[in-house]
Amino acid sequence: MFKLPKLDYEYDSLVPYFSKEMLEVHHSKHHQAYVDKLNAVMESLPSLQTKSIEDIITNLNDVPEEFRVAVKNFGGGHYNHSIFWKFLSPNGGGEPSGKLAEAIVNKYGSFQAFKEEFTKKALGVFGSGWLWLQPDLSIVMTANQDSLLSQGLPAAILGVDVWEHAYYIDYKYNRAEYIEAWWHLINWSQIEKTL
Ligand code: MN3
């Protein structure tokens, strides 16, 4: 059975960018709900119960058709949130360094230009979804809880949840303010290690 992953930081440690309440509700209610609903579906899928979440959503065609949409939504929701938390740190923000910084400058001209492009695309996601950065530094959107892995793409090195549930407590409908706050939390030093 899948479990809600423990965060590497406390619920109040991303203040003032994410309030304790916003982070706690997002993790302990929204993410937990995906885990619970995924586990409920998995009860009907004993042959998949030993597989990792990455394996399951990469191979959605192995899921019997009647359960496939549920696994895509709840499994994708569990996976997407699990990686999202890892991209954040109380000591985050600023700019990347080393070869990641170099690669961003090569592709986008400057970190600022990359930040503007990523922000513009995050604001442009219609409805609920995610915006991701690929290892080749291309920017890819997924709708709802669709995952990059289900689409045959590599795992993201960075991504942001633009579902309204991610920001309504602190930012109401204001996704732009939420995205601006999120840049202050990006765990660049961890992301550099994954390259
Ligand atoms: Mn969310």
Coordinates of C-alpha atoms and ligand atoms in Angstrom, one line a residue:
M1 CA 0.0 0.0 0.0
F2 CA 1.2 3.4 -0.8
K3 CA 2.0 5.9 1.9
L4 CA 2.0 9.7 2.1
P5 CA 5.8 10.6 2.0
K6 CA 7.1 12.5 4.9
L7 CA 8.3 16.0 4.0
D8 CA 12.0 16.9 4.4
Y9 CA 10.9 20.1 6.3
E10 CA 8.3 21.2 8.7
Y11 CA 4.9 22.5 7.8
D12 CA 5.8 26.0 9.1
S13 CA 9.3 26.1 7.5
L14 CA 8.3 27.6 4.1
V15 CA 6.8 30.7 5.7
P16 CA 6.3 33.4 4.5
Y17 CA 6.0 32.0 1.0
F18 CA 3.8 29.1 1.9
S19 CA 1.9 29.3 5.1
K20 CA 1.8 26.5 7.6
E21 CA -1.9 26.0 6.9
M22 CA -1.5 26.0 3.1
L23 CA 1.3 23.5 3.2
E24 CA -0.3 21.3 5.8
V25 CA -3.7 21.1 4.0
H26 CA -2.0 20.5 0.6
H27 CA 0.2 17.7 2.0
S28 CA -2.0 16.1 4.7
K29 CA -5.4 16.5 3.0
H30 CA -5.0 16.8 -0.8
H31 CA -2.0 14.6 -1.3
Q32 CA -3.3 12.1 1.3
A33 CA -6.6 11.9 -0.6
Y34 CA -4.7 10.8 -3.8
V35 CA -2.9 8.1 -1.7
D36 CA -6.1 6.9 -0.1
K37 CA -8.0 6.7 -3.4
L38 CA -5.0 5.0 -5.2
N39 CA -4.9 2.4 -2.4
A40 CA -8.6 1.8 -2.7
V41 CA -8.2 1.1 -6.5
M42 CA -5.1 -1.1 -5.9
E43 CA -7.1 -3.5 -3.8
S44 CA -8.6 -4.6 -7.1
L45 CA -5.2 -4.9 -8.7
P46 CA -3.2 -7.5 -6.7
S47 CA -0.7 -8.1 -9.6
L48 CA 0.4 -4.5 -9.4
Q49 CA 0.7 -4.2 -5.7
T50 CA 4.4 -4.9 -5.5
K51 CA 5.3 -2.3 -8.2
S52 CA 6.6 1.2 -7.6
I53 CA 4.4 4.1 -8.3
E54 CA 6.8 5.1 -11.1
D55 CA 6.5 1.7 -12.7
I56 CA 2.7 1.7 -12.5
I57 CA 2.2 5.1 -14.1
T58 CA 4.9 4.5 -16.7
N59 CA 3.0 1.4 -17.8
L60 CA -0.6 2.4 -17.6
N61 CA -1.5 0.0 -20.4
D62 CA -0.7 -2.9 -18.0
V63 CA -3.6 -1.6 -15.8
P64 CA -7.0 -3.2 -16.8
E65 CA -9.0 -0.7 -18.7
E66 CA -11.8 -0.3 -16.1
F67 CA -9.2 0.9 -13.5
R68 CA -6.9 2.8 -15.8
V69 CA -8.4 6.3 -15.5
A70 CA -8.5 6.0 -11.7
V71 CA -4.9 4.8 -11.6
K72 CA -3.8 7.6 -14.0
N73 CA -5.6 10.2 -11.8
F74 CA -4.8 9.0 -8.3
G75 CA -1.4 7.4 -9.1
G76 CA -0.4 10.5 -11.1
G77 CA -1.6 12.7 -8.2
H78 CA 0.5 10.7 -5.7
Y79 CA 3.6 10.7 -7.9
N80 CA 3.3 14.4 -9.0
H81 CA 3.0 15.6 -5.4
S82 CA 5.8 13.3 -4.2
I83 CA 8.3 14.9 -6.5
F84 CA 6.9 18.4 -6.1
W85 CA 7.7 18.4 -2.3
K86 CA 11.3 17.4 -3.1
F87 CA 11.8 20.5 -5.3
L88 CA 11.2 22.7 -2.3
S89 CA 13.4 23.7 0.6
P90 CA 13.3 26.3 3.4
N91 CA 16.8 27.2 2.2
G92 CA 15.8 27.4 -1.5
G93 CA 15.3 30.2 -3.9
G94 CA 17.9 32.3 -5.7
E95 CA 19.5 30.9 -8.8
P96 CA 21.1 27.5 -9.7
S97 CA 24.9 27.3 -10.0
G98 CA 27.3 25.1 -11.9
K99 CA 26.4 23.2 -15.0
L100 CA 22.7 23.7 -14.5
A101 CA 23.1 27.5 -14.5
E102 CA 25.3 27.2 -17.6
A103 CA 22.7 25.0 -19.4
I104 CA 19.9 27.4 -18.6
V105 CA 21.9 30.4 -19.9
N106 CA 22.8 28.4 -23.0
K107 CA 19.1 27.5 -23.7
Y108 CA 17.3 30.7 -22.5
G109 CA 19.9 33.4 -22.6
S110 CA 19.8 34.1 -18.9
F111 CA 18.2 32.8 -15.7
Q112 CA 15.9 35.8 -15.7
A113 CA 14.7 34.9 -19.2
F114 CA 14.1 31.3 -18.2
K115 CA 12.2 32.4 -15.1
E116 CA 10.0 34.7 -17.2
E117 CA 9.3 31.9 -19.8
F118 CA 8.5 29.3 -17.1
T119 CA 6.3 31.8 -15.2
K120 CA 4.4 32.8 -18.4
K121 CA 3.7 29.1 -19.2
A122 CA 2.7 28.4 -15.6
L123 CA 0.2 31.2 -15.7
G124 CA -1.0 29.9 -19.1
V125 CA -2.0 26.5 -17.8
F126 CA -5.7 26.4 -18.3
G127 CA -7.6 24.9 -15.4
S128 CA -5.8 22.4 -13.2
G129 CA -2.4 21.0 -14.1
W130 CA 1.3 21.0 -13.6
L131 CA 4.2 22.7 -15.3
W132 CA 7.5 20.7 -15.5
L133 CA 11.1 21.2 -16.5
Q134 CA 12.6 18.3 -18.3
P135 CA 16.3 17.2 -18.0
D136 CA 16.9 18.9 -21.5
L137 CA 15.4 22.1 -20.0
S138 CA 12.3 22.0 -22.2
I139 CA 9.1 23.1 -20.4
V140 CA 6.2 20.7 -20.5
M141 CA 2.6 21.1 -19.2
T142 CA 0.5 18.2 -18.1
A143 CA -3.3 18.6 -17.5
N144 CA -5.1 17.4 -14.3
Q145 CA -2.9 14.7 -12.6
D146 CA -1.4 13.4 -15.8
S147 CA 2.3 12.6 -15.4
L148 CA 5.2 12.9 -17.7
L149 CA 6.1 9.2 -17.1
S150 CA 2.7 8.1 -18.5
Q151 CA 3.5 10.1 -21.6
G152 CA 6.8 8.4 -22.2
L153 CA 8.8 11.4 -21.1
P154 CA 11.7 11.5 -18.6
A155 CA 11.0 12.5 -14.9
A156 CA 11.0 16.2 -14.3
I157 CA 13.9 17.9 -12.6
L158 CA 11.5 20.7 -11.4
G159 CA 7.8 21.3 -11.5
V160 CA 5.1 23.4 -10.0
D161 CA 1.5 22.4 -9.0
V162 CA -0.9 25.0 -10.5
W163 CA -4.1 23.4 -9.2
E164 CA -6.0 26.0 -7.3
H165 CA -5.9 23.7 -4.3
A166 CA -2.1 24.4 -4.2
Y167 CA -2.6 28.1 -3.5
Y168 CA -6.1 29.2 -2.6
I169 CA -5.5 29.4 1.2
D170 CA -2.7 32.0 0.9
Y171 CA -3.3 33.5 -2.6
K172 CA -7.0 33.0 -3.3
Y173 CA -7.3 33.0 -7.2
N174 CA -4.0 34.8 -7.6
R175 CA -1.8 32.2 -9.3
A176 CA 0.8 34.8 -10.3
E177 CA 1.5 35.7 -6.6
Y178 CA 1.8 32.0 -5.8
I179 CA 4.2 31.3 -8.6
E180 CA 6.3 34.3 -7.6
A181 CA 6.5 33.0 -4.0
W182 CA 7.3 29.5 -5.2
W183 CA 10.5 30.7 -6.9
H184 CA 11.8 31.6 -3.4
L185 CA 11.6 27.9 -2.4
I186 CA 13.2 26.0 -5.2
N187 CA 15.8 23.6 -4.0
W188 CA 18.4 24.3 -6.7
S189 CA 21.2 22.5 -4.9
Q190 CA 19.3 19.3 -4.7
I191 CA 18.1 19.7 -8.4
E192 CA 21.7 20.1 -9.5
K193 CA 22.6 16.8 -7.9
T194 CA 19.9 15.0 -10.0
L195 CA 21.5 16.0 -13.3
Ligands
MN3_1 MN -1.7 19.7 -5.4

